[in-house]
mmCIF file of C-alpha atoms and ligand atoms in Angstrom:
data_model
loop_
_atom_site.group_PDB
_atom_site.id
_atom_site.type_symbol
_atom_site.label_atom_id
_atom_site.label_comp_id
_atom_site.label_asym_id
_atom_site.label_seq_id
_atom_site.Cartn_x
_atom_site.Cartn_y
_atom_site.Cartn_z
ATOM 1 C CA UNK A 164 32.064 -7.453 -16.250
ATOM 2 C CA UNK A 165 34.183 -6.205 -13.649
ATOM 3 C CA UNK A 166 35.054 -8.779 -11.030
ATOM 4 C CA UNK A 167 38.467 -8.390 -10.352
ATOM 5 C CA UNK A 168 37.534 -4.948 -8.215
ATOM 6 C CA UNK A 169 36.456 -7.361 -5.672
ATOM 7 C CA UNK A 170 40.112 -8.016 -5.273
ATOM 8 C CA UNK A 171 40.764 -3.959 -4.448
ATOM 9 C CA UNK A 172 37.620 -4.127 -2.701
ATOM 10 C CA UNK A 173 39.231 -6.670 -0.135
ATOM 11 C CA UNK A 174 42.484 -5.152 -0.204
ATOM 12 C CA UNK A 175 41.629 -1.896 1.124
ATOM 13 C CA UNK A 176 39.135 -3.219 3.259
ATOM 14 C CA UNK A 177 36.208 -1.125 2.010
ATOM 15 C CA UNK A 178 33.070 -1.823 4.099
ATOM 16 C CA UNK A 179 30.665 -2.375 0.600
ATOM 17 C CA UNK A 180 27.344 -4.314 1.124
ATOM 18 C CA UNK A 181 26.680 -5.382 -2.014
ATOM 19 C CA UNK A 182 23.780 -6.904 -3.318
ATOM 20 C CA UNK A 183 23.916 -9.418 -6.640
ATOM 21 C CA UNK A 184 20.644 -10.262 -8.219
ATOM 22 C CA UNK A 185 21.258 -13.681 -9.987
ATOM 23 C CA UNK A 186 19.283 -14.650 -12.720
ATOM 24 C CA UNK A 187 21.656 -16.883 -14.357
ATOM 25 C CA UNK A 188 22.020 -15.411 -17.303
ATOM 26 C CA UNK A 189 22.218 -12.451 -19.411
ATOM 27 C CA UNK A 190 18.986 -10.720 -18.537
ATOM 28 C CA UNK A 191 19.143 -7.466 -19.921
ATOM 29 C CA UNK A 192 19.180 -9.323 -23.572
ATOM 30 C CA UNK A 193 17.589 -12.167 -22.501
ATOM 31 C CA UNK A 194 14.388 -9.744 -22.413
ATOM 32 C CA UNK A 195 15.258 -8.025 -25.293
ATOM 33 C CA UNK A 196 15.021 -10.945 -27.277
ATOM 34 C CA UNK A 197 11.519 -11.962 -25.433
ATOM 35 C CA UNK A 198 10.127 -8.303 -27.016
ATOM 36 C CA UNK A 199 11.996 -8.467 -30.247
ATOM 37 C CA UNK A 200 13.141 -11.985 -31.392
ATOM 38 C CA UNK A 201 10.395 -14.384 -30.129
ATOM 39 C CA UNK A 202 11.817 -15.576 -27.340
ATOM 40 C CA UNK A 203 15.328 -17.097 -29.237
ATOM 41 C CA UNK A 204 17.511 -16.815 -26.437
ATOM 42 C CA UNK A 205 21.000 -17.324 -28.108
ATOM 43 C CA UNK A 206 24.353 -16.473 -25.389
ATOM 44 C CA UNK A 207 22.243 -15.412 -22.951
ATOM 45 C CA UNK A 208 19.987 -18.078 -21.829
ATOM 46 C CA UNK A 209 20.988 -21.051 -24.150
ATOM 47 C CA UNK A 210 24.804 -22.070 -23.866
ATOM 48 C CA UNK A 211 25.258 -19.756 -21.147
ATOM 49 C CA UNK A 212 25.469 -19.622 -16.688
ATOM 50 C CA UNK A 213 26.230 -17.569 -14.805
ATOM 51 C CA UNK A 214 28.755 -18.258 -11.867
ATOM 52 C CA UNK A 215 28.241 -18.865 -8.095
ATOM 53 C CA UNK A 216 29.089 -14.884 -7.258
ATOM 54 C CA UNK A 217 29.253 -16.052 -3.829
ATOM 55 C CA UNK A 218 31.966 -18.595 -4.036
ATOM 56 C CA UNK A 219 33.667 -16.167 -6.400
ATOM 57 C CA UNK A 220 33.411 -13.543 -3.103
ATOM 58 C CA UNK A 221 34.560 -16.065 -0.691
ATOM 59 C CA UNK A 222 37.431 -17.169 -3.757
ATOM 60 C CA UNK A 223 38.540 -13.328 -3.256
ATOM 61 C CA UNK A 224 38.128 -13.632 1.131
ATOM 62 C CA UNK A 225 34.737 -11.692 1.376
ATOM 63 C CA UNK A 226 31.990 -13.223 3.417
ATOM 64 C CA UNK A 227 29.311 -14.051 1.116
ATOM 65 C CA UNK A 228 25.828 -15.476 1.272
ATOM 66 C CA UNK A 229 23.022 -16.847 -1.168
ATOM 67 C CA UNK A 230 19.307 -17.074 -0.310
ATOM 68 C CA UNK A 231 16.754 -18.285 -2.938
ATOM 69 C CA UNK A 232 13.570 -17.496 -1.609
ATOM 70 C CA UNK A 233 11.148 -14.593 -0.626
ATOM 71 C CA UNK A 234 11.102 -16.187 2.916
ATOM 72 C CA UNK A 235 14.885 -15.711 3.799
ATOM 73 C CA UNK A 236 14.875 -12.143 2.564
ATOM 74 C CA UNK A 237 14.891 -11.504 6.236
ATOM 75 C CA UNK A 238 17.856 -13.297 7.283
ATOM 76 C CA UNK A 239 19.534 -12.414 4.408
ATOM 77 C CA UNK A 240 19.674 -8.831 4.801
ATOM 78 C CA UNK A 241 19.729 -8.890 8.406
ATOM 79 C CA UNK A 242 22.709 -11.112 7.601
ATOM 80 C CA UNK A 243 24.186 -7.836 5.294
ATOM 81 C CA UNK A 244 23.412 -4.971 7.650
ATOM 82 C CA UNK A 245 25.450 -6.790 10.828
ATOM 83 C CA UNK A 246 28.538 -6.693 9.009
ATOM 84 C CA UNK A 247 29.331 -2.983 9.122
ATOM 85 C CA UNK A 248 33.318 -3.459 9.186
ATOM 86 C CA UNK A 249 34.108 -5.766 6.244
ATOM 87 C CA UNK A 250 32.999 -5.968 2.511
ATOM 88 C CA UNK A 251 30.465 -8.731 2.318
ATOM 89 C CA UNK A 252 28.132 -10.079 -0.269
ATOM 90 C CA UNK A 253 24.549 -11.794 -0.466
ATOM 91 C CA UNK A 254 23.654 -13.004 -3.673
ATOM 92 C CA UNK A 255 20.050 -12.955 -4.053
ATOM 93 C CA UNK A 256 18.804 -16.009 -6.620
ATOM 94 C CA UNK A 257 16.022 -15.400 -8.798
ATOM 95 C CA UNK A 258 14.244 -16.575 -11.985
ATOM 96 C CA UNK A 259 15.552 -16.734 -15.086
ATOM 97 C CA UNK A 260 12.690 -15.080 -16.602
ATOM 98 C CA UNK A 261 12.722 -12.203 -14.370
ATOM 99 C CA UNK A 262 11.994 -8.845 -16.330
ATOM 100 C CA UNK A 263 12.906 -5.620 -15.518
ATOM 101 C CA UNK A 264 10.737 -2.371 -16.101
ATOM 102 C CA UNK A 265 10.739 0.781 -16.982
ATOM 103 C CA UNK A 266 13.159 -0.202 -19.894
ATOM 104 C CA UNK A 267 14.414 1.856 -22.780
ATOM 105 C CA UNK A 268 12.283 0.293 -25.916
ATOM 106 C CA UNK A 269 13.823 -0.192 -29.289
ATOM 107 C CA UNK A 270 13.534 2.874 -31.737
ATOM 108 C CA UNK A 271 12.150 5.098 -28.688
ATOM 109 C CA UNK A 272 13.743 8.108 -26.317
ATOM 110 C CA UNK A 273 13.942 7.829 -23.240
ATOM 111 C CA UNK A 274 10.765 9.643 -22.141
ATOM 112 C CA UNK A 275 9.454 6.545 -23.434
ATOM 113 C CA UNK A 276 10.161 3.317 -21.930
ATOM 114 C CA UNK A 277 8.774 0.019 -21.334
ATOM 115 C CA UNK A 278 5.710 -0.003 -20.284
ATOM 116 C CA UNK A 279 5.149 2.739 -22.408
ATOM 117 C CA UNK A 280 4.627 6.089 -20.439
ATOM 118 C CA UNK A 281 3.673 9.886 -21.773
ATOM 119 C CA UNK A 282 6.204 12.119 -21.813
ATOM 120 C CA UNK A 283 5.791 15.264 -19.733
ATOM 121 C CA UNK A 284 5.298 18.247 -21.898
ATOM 122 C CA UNK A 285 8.696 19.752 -21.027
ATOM 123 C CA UNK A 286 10.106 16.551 -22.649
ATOM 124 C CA UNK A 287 8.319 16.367 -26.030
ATOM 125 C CA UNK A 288 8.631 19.977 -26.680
HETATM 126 C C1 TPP B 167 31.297 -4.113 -22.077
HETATM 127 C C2 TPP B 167 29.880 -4.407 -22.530
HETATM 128 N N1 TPP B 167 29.638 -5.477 -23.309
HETATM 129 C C3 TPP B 167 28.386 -5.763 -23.683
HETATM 130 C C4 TPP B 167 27.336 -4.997 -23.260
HETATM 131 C C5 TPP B 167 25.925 -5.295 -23.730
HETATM 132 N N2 TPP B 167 25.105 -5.737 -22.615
HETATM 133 C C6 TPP B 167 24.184 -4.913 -22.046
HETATM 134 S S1 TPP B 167 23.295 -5.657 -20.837
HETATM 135 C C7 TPP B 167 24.135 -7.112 -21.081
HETATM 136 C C8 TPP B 167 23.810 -8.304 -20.268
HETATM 137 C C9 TPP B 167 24.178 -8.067 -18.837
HETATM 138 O O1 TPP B 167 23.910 -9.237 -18.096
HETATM 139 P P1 TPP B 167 24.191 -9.272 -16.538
HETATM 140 O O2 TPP B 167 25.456 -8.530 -16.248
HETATM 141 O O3 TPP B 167 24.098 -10.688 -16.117
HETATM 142 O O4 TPP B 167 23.012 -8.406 -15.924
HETATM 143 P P2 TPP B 167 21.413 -8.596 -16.021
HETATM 144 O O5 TPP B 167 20.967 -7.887 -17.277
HETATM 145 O O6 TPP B 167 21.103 -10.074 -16.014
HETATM 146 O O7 TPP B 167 20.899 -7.897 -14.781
HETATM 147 C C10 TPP B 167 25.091 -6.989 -22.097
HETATM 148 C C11 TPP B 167 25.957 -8.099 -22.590
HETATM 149 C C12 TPP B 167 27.641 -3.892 -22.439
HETATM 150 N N3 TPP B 167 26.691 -3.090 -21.954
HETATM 151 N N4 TPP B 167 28.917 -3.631 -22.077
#
């Protein structure tokens, strides 16, 4: 939601390795509406994509990279770690249907996330 640092990024030269996990779409809600609205997958999944982030890194003069499965993991970040003097970026491609745990649940604190974990004493007293 904040692209356009990639441009200040390049500018000033800043040595970032960064990492984008791409799951081509909005996957934060996208599981939020498997565990709360059956799976309806309105703007996040249906009618939308996400972009090539590594054309949009090469668009702004970083190096950039994509691998797509668990074998080039290797290369990939071997790839990352030899640049040391210029911003670069590997986008890492995976599924759609990726989800992501611990999560905050709906209606819960914190101390209680996805999978559902009991809180420490110090936190439910
Ligand atoms: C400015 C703003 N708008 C909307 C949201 C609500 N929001 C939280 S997660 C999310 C989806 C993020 O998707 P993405 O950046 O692709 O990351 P992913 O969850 O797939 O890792 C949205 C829209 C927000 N946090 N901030």
């Amino acid at each position: 939601m904040n692209i356009q640092e990639l441009q200040t990024v390049v500018r000033n030269r800043i040595p970032l390795e960064i990492i984008v996990i791409n799951n081509n779409c909005l996957g934060m809600i996208r599981q939020f509406q498997d565990s709360y609205f059956e799976g309806r997958y309105q703007s996040t999944y249906w009618g939308y994509m996400a972009p090539n982030f590594a054309a949009i890194a090469f668009a702004y003069g970083m190096a950039a990279k994509t691998i797509s499965a668990t074998e080039e993991i290797d290369e990939g970040t071997s790839w990352l770690w030899e640049k040391n003097d210029e911003p670069v970026l590997l986008q890492v491609m995976v599924s759609a249907h990726m989800s992501v745990y611990p999560k905050i649940a709906y209606g819960r604190p914190i101390s209680e996330m996805e999978p559902f974990a009991v809180p420490i004493s110090i936190e439910s007293s």
